[in-house]
Coordinates of C-alpha atoms and ligand atoms in Angstrom, one line a residue:
M78 CA -0.8 -22.2 13.7
K79 CA -2.3 -18.6 15.5
A80 CA -3.7 -16.5 13.3
A81 CA -6.4 -13.4 13.7
V82 CA -9.6 -14.0 12.4
V83 CA -12.8 -11.2 11.0
D84 CA -15.7 -13.9 11.7
S85 CA -18.1 -11.7 11.2
V86 CA -18.1 -7.8 9.5
G87 CA -17.4 -5.4 12.1
G88 CA -16.7 -8.0 14.8
G89 CA -13.0 -7.5 15.0
F90 CA -9.9 -9.5 15.0
A91 CA -9.9 -12.4 17.0
L92 CA -6.6 -14.8 17.8
Q93 CA -7.5 -18.2 16.9
D94 CA -6.2 -21.6 15.6
V95 CA -6.6 -22.3 11.8
D96 CA -4.8 -24.7 9.6
I97 CA -2.6 -24.1 6.6
A98 CA -2.1 -26.4 3.6
E99 CA 1.3 -27.6 2.5
P100 CA 2.4 -25.7 -0.6
L101 CA 1.5 -26.7 -3.6
G102 CA 3.2 -26.2 -7.2
R103 CA 4.5 -22.5 -6.8
E104 CA 3.4 -22.0 -3.9
V105 CA 5.8 -20.7 -0.5
L106 CA 5.2 -20.9 2.9
V107 CA 6.3 -17.7 4.6
E108 CA 6.9 -17.5 8.7
V109 CA 5.5 -14.0 8.5
R110 CA 7.8 -11.8 11.1
A111 CA 6.0 -8.5 10.9
S112 CA 2.6 -7.0 9.4
G113 CA 1.2 -3.5 8.8
L114 CA -1.9 -2.2 9.9
C115 CA -3.3 -1.0 6.4
H116 CA -6.5 0.4 6.4
T117 CA -7.9 -1.0 3.3
D118 CA -7.9 -4.3 5.7
L119 CA -9.9 -2.5 8.7
T120 CA -12.4 -1.6 5.7
V121 CA -12.8 -4.9 4.2
A122 CA -13.4 -6.2 8.3
T123 CA -15.8 -3.8 9.2
H124 CA -18.0 -3.5 5.4
A125 CA -19.5 -6.2 3.8
F126 CA -17.5 -7.3 0.2
A127 CA -17.8 -10.6 -1.8
D128 CA -14.7 -10.9 -2.4
F129 CA -14.0 -11.7 1.2
P130 CA -16.9 -14.0 2.8
T131 CA -16.0 -14.6 6.5
P132 CA -14.5 -15.8 8.5
V133 CA -11.2 -14.1 6.9
V134 CA -7.8 -13.7 7.5
L135 CA -6.2 -10.2 6.2
G136 CA -3.3 -8.5 6.2
H137 CA -1.3 -7.8 3.3
E138 CA 1.3 -5.3 4.7
M139 CA 4.1 -8.7 5.3
A140 CA 7.5 -9.3 5.9
G141 CA 8.7 -12.9 6.6
V142 CA 11.2 -15.7 5.9
V143 CA 10.3 -18.5 3.5
G144 CA 9.9 -21.8 5.3
G145 CA 8.6 -24.1 2.4
L146 CA 8.5 -24.2 -1.3
G147 CA 6.0 -25.8 -3.9
P148 CA 7.3 -27.9 -6.0
E149 CA 7.1 -25.7 -8.8
A150 CA 8.6 -22.6 -6.8
R151 CA 11.5 -21.3 -7.9
A152 CA 11.9 -17.9 -6.9
F153 CA 13.4 -18.8 -3.4
A154 CA 15.5 -20.9 -1.3
V155 CA 14.0 -21.4 2.0
G156 CA 15.4 -19.2 4.9
D157 CA 15.4 -15.9 1.9
H158 CA 13.9 -13.1 3.7
V159 CA 10.5 -12.4 1.8
V160 CA 8.0 -8.9 1.4
G161 CA 5.0 -9.7 0.2
C162 CA 2.5 -7.7 -2.3
L163 CA -1.3 -7.4 -3.1
V164 CA -0.6 -6.8 -6.9
Q165 CA -1.4 -10.7 -8.1
W166 CA 0.3 -11.1 -11.3
C167 CA 0.9 -14.1 -14.2
G168 CA 4.1 -13.2 -15.5
S169 CA 3.0 -14.5 -18.6
C170 CA 0.2 -12.4 -20.3
P171 CA 0.1 -9.0 -22.4
A172 CA 0.0 -6.8 -19.5
C173 CA 2.7 -8.7 -17.8
V174 CA 5.0 -9.3 -20.3
D175 CA 4.7 -5.1 -21.1
G176 CA 5.7 -4.4 -17.5
R177 CA 2.4 -3.5 -16.0
A178 CA 2.4 -5.7 -13.3
Y179 CA -0.5 -4.1 -11.5
Q180 CA -3.2 -4.6 -15.3
C181 CA -2.3 -8.0 -14.7
G182 CA -5.2 -9.5 -16.8
R183 CA -4.7 -13.3 -14.9
P184 CA -5.0 -12.6 -11.6
G185 CA -6.4 -15.3 -10.3
T186 CA -3.1 -17.5 -11.9
T187 CA -1.8 -16.7 -8.6
L188 CA -4.7 -17.9 -5.9
R189 CA -5.7 -21.8 -5.9
D190 CA -8.4 -23.5 -8.1
P191 CA -11.6 -23.4 -5.8
V192 CA -13.1 -26.9 -7.2
R193 CA -10.0 -28.7 -7.8
D194 CA -7.7 -27.5 -4.3
A195 CA -8.0 -28.0 -1.1
P196 CA -8.0 -24.7 0.5
R197 CA -5.2 -22.6 1.9
L198 CA -6.1 -21.6 5.0
S199 CA -9.2 -24.3 7.2
R200 CA -10.3 -23.6 10.3
A201 CA -12.5 -27.5 11.7
G202 CA -12.4 -28.5 7.7
R203 CA -13.9 -25.5 6.8
P204 CA -12.3 -22.6 4.7
V205 CA -11.3 -19.2 5.6
T206 CA -11.1 -16.9 3.1
Q207 CA -6.9 -16.0 2.8
G208 CA -7.5 -11.5 2.7
M209 CA -5.4 -10.7 -1.1
G210 CA -3.9 -14.1 -1.9
L211 CA -1.3 -13.4 1.7
G212 CA -3.8 -13.5 4.9
G213 CA -0.7 -11.8 7.0
F214 CA -2.5 -11.1 10.1
A215 CA -1.5 -15.1 11.0
Q216 CA 2.3 -17.0 12.4
H217 CA 2.4 -18.1 8.6
A218 CA 1.3 -17.3 4.9
L219 CA 0.6 -19.9 2.1
V220 CA 1.4 -17.4 -0.9
H221 CA 2.2 -17.8 -4.6
E222 CA 5.9 -17.0 -5.1
N223 CA 4.7 -14.0 -7.7
Q224 CA 3.1 -12.6 -4.6
L225 CA 6.5 -12.6 -3.3
T226 CA 9.8 -9.9 -3.7
A227 CA 13.3 -11.1 -2.0
V228 CA 15.1 -8.2 0.0
P229 CA 18.3 -8.1 1.8
R230 CA 18.5 -9.8 4.9
R231 CA 19.8 -6.6 6.3
L232 CA 16.4 -4.8 6.2
P233 CA 14.9 -4.6 9.4
F234 CA 11.2 -6.7 9.3
A235 CA 8.8 -4.2 10.4
P236 CA 9.8 -1.6 7.6
A237 CA 10.5 -4.2 4.8
A238 CA 6.4 -4.9 5.4
L239 CA 5.4 -1.5 4.2
L240 CA 7.3 -1.8 1.3
G241 CA 4.7 -4.4 0.0
C242 CA 1.6 -1.8 0.1
G243 CA 2.4 1.6 2.1
V244 CA 5.8 2.6 0.3
L245 CA 4.5 0.8 -3.5
T246 CA 1.8 3.1 -3.5
G247 CA 2.8 6.1 -2.5
A248 CA 6.4 7.0 -3.6
G249 CA 5.1 4.2 -6.6
S250 CA 2.8 7.1 -7.8
V251 CA 5.4 9.9 -7.6
L252 CA 8.2 8.3 -9.6
N253 CA 6.0 5.8 -12.2
G254 CA 2.9 7.3 -12.2
A255 CA 3.7 10.8 -12.2
R256 CA 7.1 10.5 -13.2
V257 CA 7.7 14.1 -11.5
R258 CA 11.5 15.6 -12.7
A259 CA 13.7 17.4 -11.1
G260 CA 12.1 20.7 -10.4
E261 CA 9.1 20.3 -10.9
T262 CA 6.3 21.3 -8.4
V263 CA 4.1 18.6 -5.9
A264 CA 1.4 18.9 -4.0
V265 CA 0.3 15.6 -1.8
I266 CA -3.5 15.8 -0.2
G267 CA -3.7 13.6 2.9
A268 CA -0.3 13.0 4.7
G269 CA -0.4 9.2 6.3
G270 CA 1.2 6.1 5.4
V271 CA 1.1 6.5 2.0
G272 CA 0.6 10.6 1.4
L273 CA 4.0 10.7 3.5
N274 CA 5.7 8.3 0.9
A275 CA 4.6 10.4 -1.9
V276 CA 6.4 13.6 0.2
G277 CA 9.5 11.1 0.4
A278 CA 9.8 10.3 -3.3
A279 CA 8.9 13.5 -4.4
R280 CA 12.3 14.4 -2.6
I281 CA 14.6 11.9 -4.2
A282 CA 12.6 12.8 -7.7
G283 CA 14.1 16.4 -7.0
A284 CA 10.8 18.2 -6.9
S285 CA 11.4 21.7 -5.8
R286 CA 8.5 22.5 -4.1
I287 CA 6.3 19.9 -2.0
V288 CA 3.2 20.8 -0.6
A289 CA 1.5 18.6 2.0
I290 CA -1.5 19.4 2.5
D291 CA -3.9 17.4 6.0
V292 CA -6.3 18.4 8.4
R293 CA -4.1 17.5 11.2
D294 CA -0.7 19.6 12.7
A295 CA 0.6 16.7 13.5
K296 CA 1.1 14.6 10.3
L297 CA 1.6 17.5 9.0
R298 CA 4.8 17.9 11.7
R299 CA 6.0 14.7 10.2
A300 CA 5.8 15.4 6.7
R301 CA 8.1 18.6 6.8
A302 CA 10.5 15.0 8.1
F303 CA 9.9 13.5 5.1
G304 CA 10.8 16.0 3.0
A305 CA 7.8 18.4 2.4
T306 CA 8.7 21.9 1.6
D307 CA 5.8 23.8 2.7
V308 CA 2.4 22.3 4.6
V309 CA -0.9 23.5 4.1
N310 CA -3.8 22.8 7.3
S311 CA -6.7 22.7 4.9
A312 CA -8.6 22.9 8.3
T313 CA -8.3 26.5 9.1
T314 CA -6.4 27.8 5.6
D315 CA -8.0 27.5 1.7
A316 CA -5.6 24.9 0.6
V317 CA -6.1 25.8 -2.6
T318 CA -5.2 29.6 -2.4
A319 CA -2.4 28.6 0.0
V320 CA -0.9 26.1 -3.0
R321 CA -1.6 28.8 -5.8
E322 CA 0.5 31.4 -3.5
L323 CA 3.2 29.4 -3.0
T324 CA 4.0 28.2 -5.8
G325 CA 2.6 30.8 -7.9
G326 CA -0.1 29.7 -10.0
G327 CA -0.2 26.0 -9.2
V328 CA 1.2 22.8 -9.1
R329 CA 2.6 21.0 -11.9
H330 CA 1.6 17.2 -9.9
A331 CA -1.4 17.0 -7.4
F332 CA -1.9 13.6 -5.0
D333 CA -5.6 13.2 -4.1
V334 CA -4.5 10.7 -1.0
V335 CA -7.7 10.8 0.4
G336 CA -9.7 10.1 -2.1
V337 CA -13.3 11.7 -2.0
A338 CA -14.6 14.1 -4.6
A339 CA -14.0 17.2 -2.7
T340 CA -10.3 16.7 -2.2
T341 CA -10.2 15.6 -6.0
E342 CA -11.3 18.4 -7.1
Q343 CA -9.1 20.8 -4.6
A344 CA -6.5 19.0 -6.5
L345 CA -7.8 19.6 -9.9
R346 CA -8.0 23.4 -8.9
M347 CA -4.2 23.7 -6.9
T348 CA -2.8 22.2 -10.6
A349 CA -1.0 24.6 -13.3
L350 CA -1.9 24.9 -16.6
G351 CA -1.7 21.5 -18.0
G352 CA -1.2 19.8 -14.9
G353 CA -2.1 16.6 -13.8
V354 CA -4.3 15.2 -10.6
Y355 CA -3.6 12.0 -9.4
V356 CA -5.7 9.5 -6.9
V357 CA -4.4 7.4 -5.4
G358 CA -6.3 6.8 -1.9
L359 CA -9.9 6.5 -1.8
A360 CA -12.0 6.7 1.4
G361 CA -14.8 4.9 1.5
S362 CA -17.2 4.8 -1.6
G363 CA -15.1 8.1 -2.9
G364 CA -18.0 9.0 -4.4
D365 CA -18.8 11.2 -7.8
L366 CA -16.8 13.7 -9.5
K367 CA -18.7 16.5 -11.1
L368 CA -15.9 18.1 -14.0
S369 CA -16.6 20.7 -16.1
L370 CA -15.2 19.8 -19.9
P371 CA -14.5 23.9 -20.6
R372 CA -12.0 23.6 -18.0
L373 CA -11.1 20.4 -18.6
L374 CA -10.2 21.7 -22.0
L375 CA -8.7 25.2 -21.9
E376 CA -6.7 24.0 -18.7
Q377 CA -5.3 20.9 -20.6
K378 CA -5.6 19.2 -17.4
S379 CA -5.2 15.1 -17.2
I380 CA -6.6 13.1 -14.3
Q381 CA -5.5 9.8 -13.5
G382 CA -6.4 7.2 -11.5
L383 CA -3.9 5.0 -10.0
I384 CA -3.5 1.4 -8.2
M385 CA -0.7 0.5 -6.5
G386 CA 2.1 3.0 -7.7
S387 CA 1.8 1.2 -10.7
G388 CA 3.9 -0.9 -9.0
N389 CA 6.1 -3.6 -11.0
P390 CA 6.7 -5.5 -6.9
R391 CA 9.5 -7.5 -8.6
R392 CA 11.7 -4.5 -9.9
D393 CA 10.2 -1.2 -7.0
I394 CA 10.6 -3.6 -4.1
P395 CA 14.1 -4.1 -4.2
R396 CA 14.8 -0.5 -5.6
Y397 CA 13.2 1.3 -2.5
A398 CA 14.6 -1.6 0.4
D399 CA 18.4 -0.2 -1.2
L400 CA 17.0 3.6 -0.7
Y401 CA 15.6 2.7 2.9
L402 CA 19.4 0.8 3.7
Q403 CA 21.5 4.0 1.9
G404 CA 19.3 6.4 4.2
R405 CA 17.0 7.9 1.5
L406 CA 13.6 6.8 2.0
D407 CA 12.6 6.8 5.3
L408 CA 10.6 3.9 6.7
D409 CA 12.3 4.0 10.6
A410 CA 9.9 7.0 11.3
L411 CA 6.5 5.4 9.7
V412 CA 6.6 2.2 12.4
S413 CA 5.5 4.2 15.4
R414 CA 3.9 1.4 17.3
Q415 CA 5.0 -2.5 17.4
I416 CA 2.4 -4.9 18.6
A417 CA 1.4 -8.5 19.1
L418 CA -0.8 -10.3 16.8
G419 CA -3.8 -10.6 19.3
E420 CA -3.7 -6.6 19.5
I421 CA -4.8 -6.1 16.1
D422 CA -8.5 -4.3 17.0
T423 CA -6.2 -1.6 20.0
G424 CA -3.3 -1.5 17.3
Y425 CA -6.1 0.1 14.5
A426 CA -7.7 2.3 17.3
S427 CA -4.6 4.0 17.9
L428 CA -3.9 4.9 14.3
R429 CA -6.3 7.2 15.3
D430 CA -4.0 9.3 17.1
P431 CA -2.4 11.4 14.4
E432 CA 0.5 11.1 16.3
V433 CA 0.9 7.4 14.9
A434 CA 2.0 6.7 11.2
R435 CA 1.5 3.0 11.0
V436 CA 1.2 0.1 14.1
V437 CA 3.1 -3.4 12.7
I438 CA 2.8 -6.7 14.1
T439 CA 6.2 -7.6 15.0
S440 CA 5.7 -10.8 17.9
F441 CA 3.0 -13.6 17.0
Ligands
ZN875 ZN1 -2.8 -1.2 2.0
ZN876 ZN1 -0.3 -11.4 -16.2

């Protein structure tokens, strides 16, 4: 099959022939129909990480059709439409049993045993790393059934692909992580793909004020379309002062989707007494936060890191799919461009354009 392979860190994505194994155990062979370009894959492709030795097939925002099943796979039938998710959960550890799949203690159970089993992907007889148990930048992906969720067949593949990462993270941070309630006030720093989903979910939750903050006017215009009641361009306006003025002293919940120390500090300062700050994104290494303990105590604030929107994929992905089909969660406006599998490098380059929200591969 064809796959976009990263052969060396920083060397880009090259279309190549890669061998994919037959499904074992609970594995599912997915015919990939859409694969989103998430920034995390670009970070992995351009920086050395021990978990991702090259050559590697990345791509973790994928949707497709079940084409084959391992002998112990029970969750799907051939022909089902599925969405992939990088959350690797076993289903039986204490965290999984408690409904916290995103904190699974045994995520490795979704992968092949590197000693006992042949690799899922190989090229000329040598193993090729499969990114995050998915490897969606390819015509097919061999995935443990727990990393897949069935979705309605009438859901188009391009928006469906976004459900597993950008939507799960942005919407889940608001609905699961912060549990925003009707009438509460929200600020979202960073109006990219994840931030827009946080804004959209805050609207669904009934937040009274939703302030989007970014340095690009084009992104702020889009945030308004997704439900922001107010926007602040932090390149020209002091975001903390603006948010405090707009909300009469600060918001109840501030989401830092950018993830550098400066934006997390802004989030802490723009929350009201007793407010919550949620670190949802991480830009590069992120940096260290300097916290004033007296202020933290006196202002009664909380700060929490959230991974994948505290998402339980089998519960949340169908929920977001339904909200999309009802017209209450906009995903179509996120799909700015559709490209072919061989165009990933130019696809990532186009994400620097603030008019482009998300790029999705739909031609394999
Ligand atoms: Zn992602
Ligand atoms: Zn588990």
